[in-house]
Amino acid sequence: MDHPILSIDEFVRHFRFKAEEFGYESVELLELRPTESAAWSSTRAAFGVVINGEVIIGNRRETQVRCTAEEFELLDAEGLHVLAGPDGARLVMARRGPLSDAGLTF
């Protein structure tokens, strides 16, 4: 199967459709500077793709380290914390949780 090279906007649009299909409520493109972090206290679940850079993705139950182009999913998250590595990171993610906790939703 051929895989076309997508622009970041096309990829986010495709990701948004998949996230809605999986029942996620908000989609975000995060561009984090080196060691910058983002957190959402009310997130119930999250899924996404690390586009580039290293990130640590954690919640109250587990921590996962993800690198370039890796997909991740955290179910029953009870909160979400994302920390970029020393070179910064770009990732697209979807979350379930109160929309009032939406942060960077677009």
mmCIF file with all atom_site columns, C-alpha atoms in Angstrom:
data_model
loop_
_atom_site.group_PDB
_atom_site.id
_atom_site.type_symbol
_atom_site.label_atom_id
_atom_site.label_alt_id
_atom_site.label_comp_id
_atom_site.label_asym_id
_atom_site.label_entity_id
_atom_site.label_seq_id
_atom_site.pdbx_PDB_ins_code
_atom_site.Cartn_x
_atom_site.Cartn_y
_atom_site.Cartn_z
_atom_site.occupancy
_atom_site.B_iso_or_equiv
_atom_site.pdbx_formal_charge
_atom_site.auth_seq_id
_atom_site.auth_comp_id
_atom_site.auth_asym_id
_atom_site.auth_atom_id
_atom_site.pdbx_PDB_model_num
ATOM 1   C CA . MET A 1 1   ? 0.000   0.000  0.000  1.00 0.00 ? 1   MET A CA 1
ATOM 2   C CA . ASP A 1 2   ? 1.302   3.469  -0.876 1.00 0.00 ? 2   ASP A CA 1
ATOM 3   C CA . HIS A 1 3   ? 1.443   6.099  1.843  1.00 0.00 ? 3   HIS A CA 1
ATOM 4   C CA . PRO A 1 4   ? 1.437   9.683  0.591  1.00 0.00 ? 4   PRO A CA 1
ATOM 5   C CA . ILE A 1 5   ? 3.511   12.289 2.370  1.00 0.00 ? 5   ILE A CA 1
ATOM 6   C CA . LEU A 1 6   ? 1.073   14.554 4.180  1.00 0.00 ? 6   LEU A CA 1
ATOM 7   C CA . SER A 1 7   ? 1.549   18.135 5.279  1.00 0.00 ? 7   SER A CA 1
ATOM 8   C CA . ILE A 1 8   ? 1.147   18.700 9.003  1.00 0.00 ? 8   ILE A CA 1
ATOM 9   C CA . ASP A 1 9   ? -2.278  20.259 8.383  1.00 0.00 ? 9   ASP A CA 1
ATOM 10  C CA . GLU A 1 10  ? -3.393  17.235 6.331  1.00 0.00 ? 10  GLU A CA 1
ATOM 11  C CA . PHE A 1 11  ? -2.082  14.879 9.005  1.00 0.00 ? 11  PHE A CA 1
ATOM 12  C CA . VAL A 1 12  ? -3.922  16.728 11.790 1.00 0.00 ? 12  VAL A CA 1
ATOM 13  C CA . ARG A 1 13  ? -7.125  16.700 9.718  1.00 0.00 ? 13  ARG A CA 1
ATOM 14  C CA . HIS A 1 14  ? -6.771  12.926 9.156  1.00 0.00 ? 14  HIS A CA 1
ATOM 15  C CA . PHE A 1 15  ? -5.962  12.420 12.849 1.00 0.00 ? 15  PHE A CA 1
ATOM 16  C CA . ARG A 1 16  ? -9.038  14.451 13.872 1.00 0.00 ? 16  ARG A CA 1
ATOM 17  C CA . PHE A 1 17  ? -11.319 12.145 11.825 1.00 0.00 ? 17  PHE A CA 1
ATOM 18  C CA . LYS A 1 18  ? -9.753  9.052  13.401 1.00 0.00 ? 18  LYS A CA 1
ATOM 19  C CA . ALA A 1 19  ? -10.002 10.534 16.909 1.00 0.00 ? 19  ALA A CA 1
ATOM 20  C CA . GLU A 1 20  ? -13.695 11.296 16.423 1.00 0.00 ? 20  GLU A CA 1
ATOM 21  C CA . GLU A 1 21  ? -14.200 7.755  15.138 1.00 0.00 ? 21  GLU A CA 1
ATOM 22  C CA . PHE A 1 22  ? -12.600 6.438  18.354 1.00 0.00 ? 22  PHE A CA 1
ATOM 23  C CA . GLY A 1 23  ? -14.808 8.692  20.517 1.00 0.00 ? 23  GLY A CA 1
ATOM 24  C CA . TYR A 1 24  ? -12.261 11.350 21.521 1.00 0.00 ? 24  TYR A CA 1
ATOM 25  C CA . GLU A 1 25  ? -13.545 14.880 22.167 1.00 0.00 ? 25  GLU A CA 1
ATOM 26  C CA . SER A 1 26  ? -10.659 17.228 21.380 1.00 0.00 ? 26  SER A CA 1
ATOM 27  C CA . VAL A 1 27  ? -7.592  17.183 19.141 1.00 0.00 ? 27  VAL A CA 1
ATOM 28  C CA . GLU A 1 28  ? -4.459  19.240 19.704 1.00 0.00 ? 28  GLU A CA 1
ATOM 29  C CA . LEU A 1 29  ? -1.163  19.818 17.936 1.00 0.00 ? 29  LEU A CA 1
ATOM 30  C CA . LEU A 1 30  ? 1.505   20.474 20.576 1.00 0.00 ? 30  LEU A CA 1
ATOM 31  C CA . GLU A 1 31  ? 4.848   22.036 19.777 1.00 0.00 ? 31  GLU A CA 1
ATOM 32  C CA . LEU A 1 32  ? 6.883   21.969 22.972 1.00 0.00 ? 32  LEU A CA 1
ATOM 33  C CA . ARG A 1 33  ? 10.238  23.679 23.486 1.00 0.00 ? 33  ARG A CA 1
ATOM 34  C CA . PRO A 1 34  ? 13.063  21.710 25.147 1.00 0.00 ? 34  PRO A CA 1
ATOM 35  C CA . THR A 1 35  ? 11.950  20.390 28.554 1.00 0.00 ? 35  THR A CA 1
ATOM 36  C CA . GLU A 1 36  ? 8.628   22.255 28.234 1.00 0.00 ? 36  GLU A CA 1
ATOM 37  C CA . SER A 1 37  ? 5.605   20.444 29.650 1.00 0.00 ? 37  SER A CA 1
ATOM 38  C CA . ALA A 1 38  ? 1.825   20.470 29.362 1.00 0.00 ? 38  ALA A CA 1
ATOM 39  C CA . ALA A 1 39  ? -0.706  18.968 31.775 1.00 0.00 ? 39  ALA A CA 1
ATOM 40  C CA . TRP A 1 40  ? -4.450  18.354 31.925 1.00 0.00 ? 40  TRP A CA 1
ATOM 41  C CA . SER A 1 41  ? -5.891  17.348 35.303 1.00 0.00 ? 41  SER A CA 1
ATOM 42  C CA . SER A 1 42  ? -9.295  16.128 34.110 1.00 0.00 ? 42  SER A CA 1
ATOM 43  C CA . THR A 1 43  ? -8.224  13.944 31.171 1.00 0.00 ? 43  THR A CA 1
ATOM 44  C CA . ARG A 1 44  ? -9.810  10.486 31.298 1.00 0.00 ? 44  ARG A CA 1
ATOM 45  C CA . ALA A 1 45  ? -7.957  9.023  28.293 1.00 0.00 ? 45  ALA A CA 1
ATOM 46  C CA . ALA A 1 46  ? -5.550  10.159 25.587 1.00 0.00 ? 46  ALA A CA 1
ATOM 47  C CA . PHE A 1 47  ? -4.231  8.904  22.314 1.00 0.00 ? 47  PHE A CA 1
ATOM 48  C CA . GLY A 1 48  ? -1.806  10.434 19.822 1.00 0.00 ? 48  GLY A CA 1
ATOM 49  C CA . VAL A 1 49  ? 1.332   10.325 17.721 1.00 0.00 ? 49  VAL A CA 1
ATOM 50  C CA . VAL A 1 50  ? 4.740   11.793 18.503 1.00 0.00 ? 50  VAL A CA 1
ATOM 51  C CA . ILE A 1 51  ? 5.792   13.427 15.246 1.00 0.00 ? 51  ILE A CA 1
ATOM 52  C CA . ASN A 1 52  ? 9.333   14.278 16.277 1.00 0.00 ? 52  ASN A CA 1
ATOM 53  C CA . GLY A 1 53  ? 11.450  14.538 19.392 1.00 0.00 ? 53  GLY A CA 1
ATOM 54  C CA . GLU A 1 54  ? 11.390  12.545 22.588 1.00 0.00 ? 54  GLU A CA 1
ATOM 55  C CA . VAL A 1 55  ? 8.606   12.964 25.121 1.00 0.00 ? 55  VAL A CA 1
ATOM 56  C CA . ILE A 1 56  ? 7.665   11.441 28.432 1.00 0.00 ? 56  ILE A CA 1
ATOM 57  C CA . ILE A 1 57  ? 3.920   10.857 28.663 1.00 0.00 ? 57  ILE A CA 1
ATOM 58  C CA . GLY A 1 58  ? 2.565   10.066 32.090 1.00 0.00 ? 58  GLY A CA 1
ATOM 59  C CA . ASN A 1 59  ? -0.461  9.769  34.300 1.00 0.00 ? 59  ASN A CA 1
ATOM 60  C CA . ARG A 1 60  ? -1.186  8.600  37.829 1.00 0.00 ? 60  ARG A CA 1
ATOM 61  C CA . ARG A 1 61  ? -0.854  4.923  36.909 1.00 0.00 ? 61  ARG A CA 1
ATOM 62  C CA . GLU A 1 62  ? 2.075   4.721  34.490 1.00 0.00 ? 62  GLU A CA 1
ATOM 63  C CA . THR A 1 63  ? 4.749   6.613  32.582 1.00 0.00 ? 63  THR A CA 1
ATOM 64  C CA . GLN A 1 64  ? 5.686   5.957  28.992 1.00 0.00 ? 64  GLN A CA 1
ATOM 65  C CA . VAL A 1 65  ? 8.641   7.261  27.008 1.00 0.00 ? 65  VAL A CA 1
ATOM 66  C CA . ARG A 1 66  ? 7.891   7.828  23.339 1.00 0.00 ? 66  ARG A CA 1
ATOM 67  C CA . CYS A 1 67  ? 10.181  8.883  20.521 1.00 0.00 ? 67  CYS A CA 1
ATOM 68  C CA . THR A 1 68  ? 9.741   9.973  16.913 1.00 0.00 ? 68  THR A CA 1
ATOM 69  C CA . ALA A 1 69  ? 6.620   8.783  15.069 1.00 0.00 ? 69  ALA A CA 1
ATOM 70  C CA . GLU A 1 70  ? 5.344   6.511  17.802 1.00 0.00 ? 70  GLU A CA 1
ATOM 71  C CA . GLU A 1 71  ? 1.678   6.152  18.579 1.00 0.00 ? 71  GLU A CA 1
ATOM 72  C CA . PHE A 1 72  ? 0.532   6.107  22.193 1.00 0.00 ? 72  PHE A CA 1
ATOM 73  C CA . GLU A 1 73  ? -2.703  5.519  24.069 1.00 0.00 ? 73  GLU A CA 1
ATOM 74  C CA . LEU A 1 74  ? -3.459  5.892  27.759 1.00 0.00 ? 74  LEU A CA 1
ATOM 75  C CA . LEU A 1 75  ? -6.799  4.641  29.007 1.00 0.00 ? 75  LEU A CA 1
ATOM 76  C CA . ASP A 1 76  ? -8.218  5.498  32.455 1.00 0.00 ? 76  ASP A CA 1
ATOM 77  C CA . ALA A 1 77  ? -5.590  8.225  32.607 1.00 0.00 ? 77  ALA A CA 1
ATOM 78  C CA . GLU A 1 78  ? -6.899  10.245 35.596 1.00 0.00 ? 78  GLU A CA 1
ATOM 79  C CA . GLY A 1 79  ? -4.870  13.182 34.308 1.00 0.00 ? 79  GLY A CA 1
ATOM 80  C CA . LEU A 1 80  ? -2.174  13.575 31.688 1.00 0.00 ? 80  LEU A CA 1
ATOM 81  C CA . HIS A 1 81  ? 1.302   15.092 31.734 1.00 0.00 ? 81  HIS A CA 1
ATOM 82  C CA . VAL A 1 82  ? 3.577   15.491 28.693 1.00 0.00 ? 82  VAL A CA 1
ATOM 83  C CA . LEU A 1 83  ? 7.234   16.528 29.031 1.00 0.00 ? 83  LEU A CA 1
ATOM 84  C CA . ALA A 1 84  ? 9.433   17.257 26.001 1.00 0.00 ? 84  ALA A CA 1
ATOM 85  C CA . GLY A 1 85  ? 12.976  15.975 25.787 1.00 0.00 ? 85  GLY A CA 1
ATOM 86  C CA . PRO A 1 86  ? 16.119  18.115 25.445 1.00 0.00 ? 86  PRO A CA 1
ATOM 87  C CA . ASP A 1 87  ? 15.454  18.925 21.773 1.00 0.00 ? 87  ASP A CA 1
ATOM 88  C CA . GLY A 1 88  ? 11.772  19.793 22.135 1.00 0.00 ? 88  GLY A CA 1
ATOM 89  C CA . ALA A 1 89  ? 8.931   17.797 20.584 1.00 0.00 ? 89  ALA A CA 1
ATOM 90  C CA . ARG A 1 90  ? 5.916   17.980 18.312 1.00 0.00 ? 90  ARG A CA 1
ATOM 91  C CA . LEU A 1 91  ? 2.950   15.691 18.823 1.00 0.00 ? 91  LEU A CA 1
ATOM 92  C CA . VAL A 1 92  ? -0.697  15.496 17.914 1.00 0.00 ? 92  VAL A CA 1
ATOM 93  C CA . MET A 1 93  ? -3.066  14.110 20.509 1.00 0.00 ? 93  MET A CA 1
ATOM 94  C CA . ALA A 1 94  ? -6.699  13.588 21.338 1.00 0.00 ? 94  ALA A CA 1
ATOM 95  C CA . ARG A 1 95  ? -8.191  13.554 24.811 1.00 0.00 ? 95  ARG A CA 1
ATOM 96  C CA . ARG A 1 96  ? -11.366 12.582 26.584 1.00 0.00 ? 96  ARG A CA 1
ATOM 97  C CA . GLY A 1 97  ? -12.331 14.830 29.427 1.00 0.00 ? 97  GLY A CA 1
ATOM 98  C CA . PRO A 1 98  ? -14.252 17.980 30.247 1.00 0.00 ? 98  PRO A CA 1
ATOM 99  C CA . LEU A 1 99  ? -14.071 20.469 27.384 1.00 0.00 ? 99  LEU A CA 1
ATOM 100 C CA . SER A 1 100 ? -13.521 23.249 29.918 1.00 0.00 ? 100 SER A CA 1
ATOM 101 C CA . ASP A 1 101 ? -10.082 21.670 30.448 1.00 0.00 ? 101 ASP A CA 1
ATOM 102 C CA . ALA A 1 102 ? -9.290  21.922 26.722 1.00 0.00 ? 102 ALA A CA 1
ATOM 103 C CA . GLY A 1 103 ? -6.116  24.020 26.806 1.00 0.00 ? 103 GLY A CA 1
ATOM 104 C CA . LEU A 1 104 ? -4.884  24.206 23.210 1.00 0.00 ? 104 LEU A CA 1
ATOM 105 C CA . THR A 1 105 ? -7.885  22.701 21.369 1.00 0.00 ? 105 THR A CA 1
ATOM 106 C CA . PHE A 1 106 ? -8.438  23.995 17.860 1.00 0.00 ? 106 PHE A CA 1
#
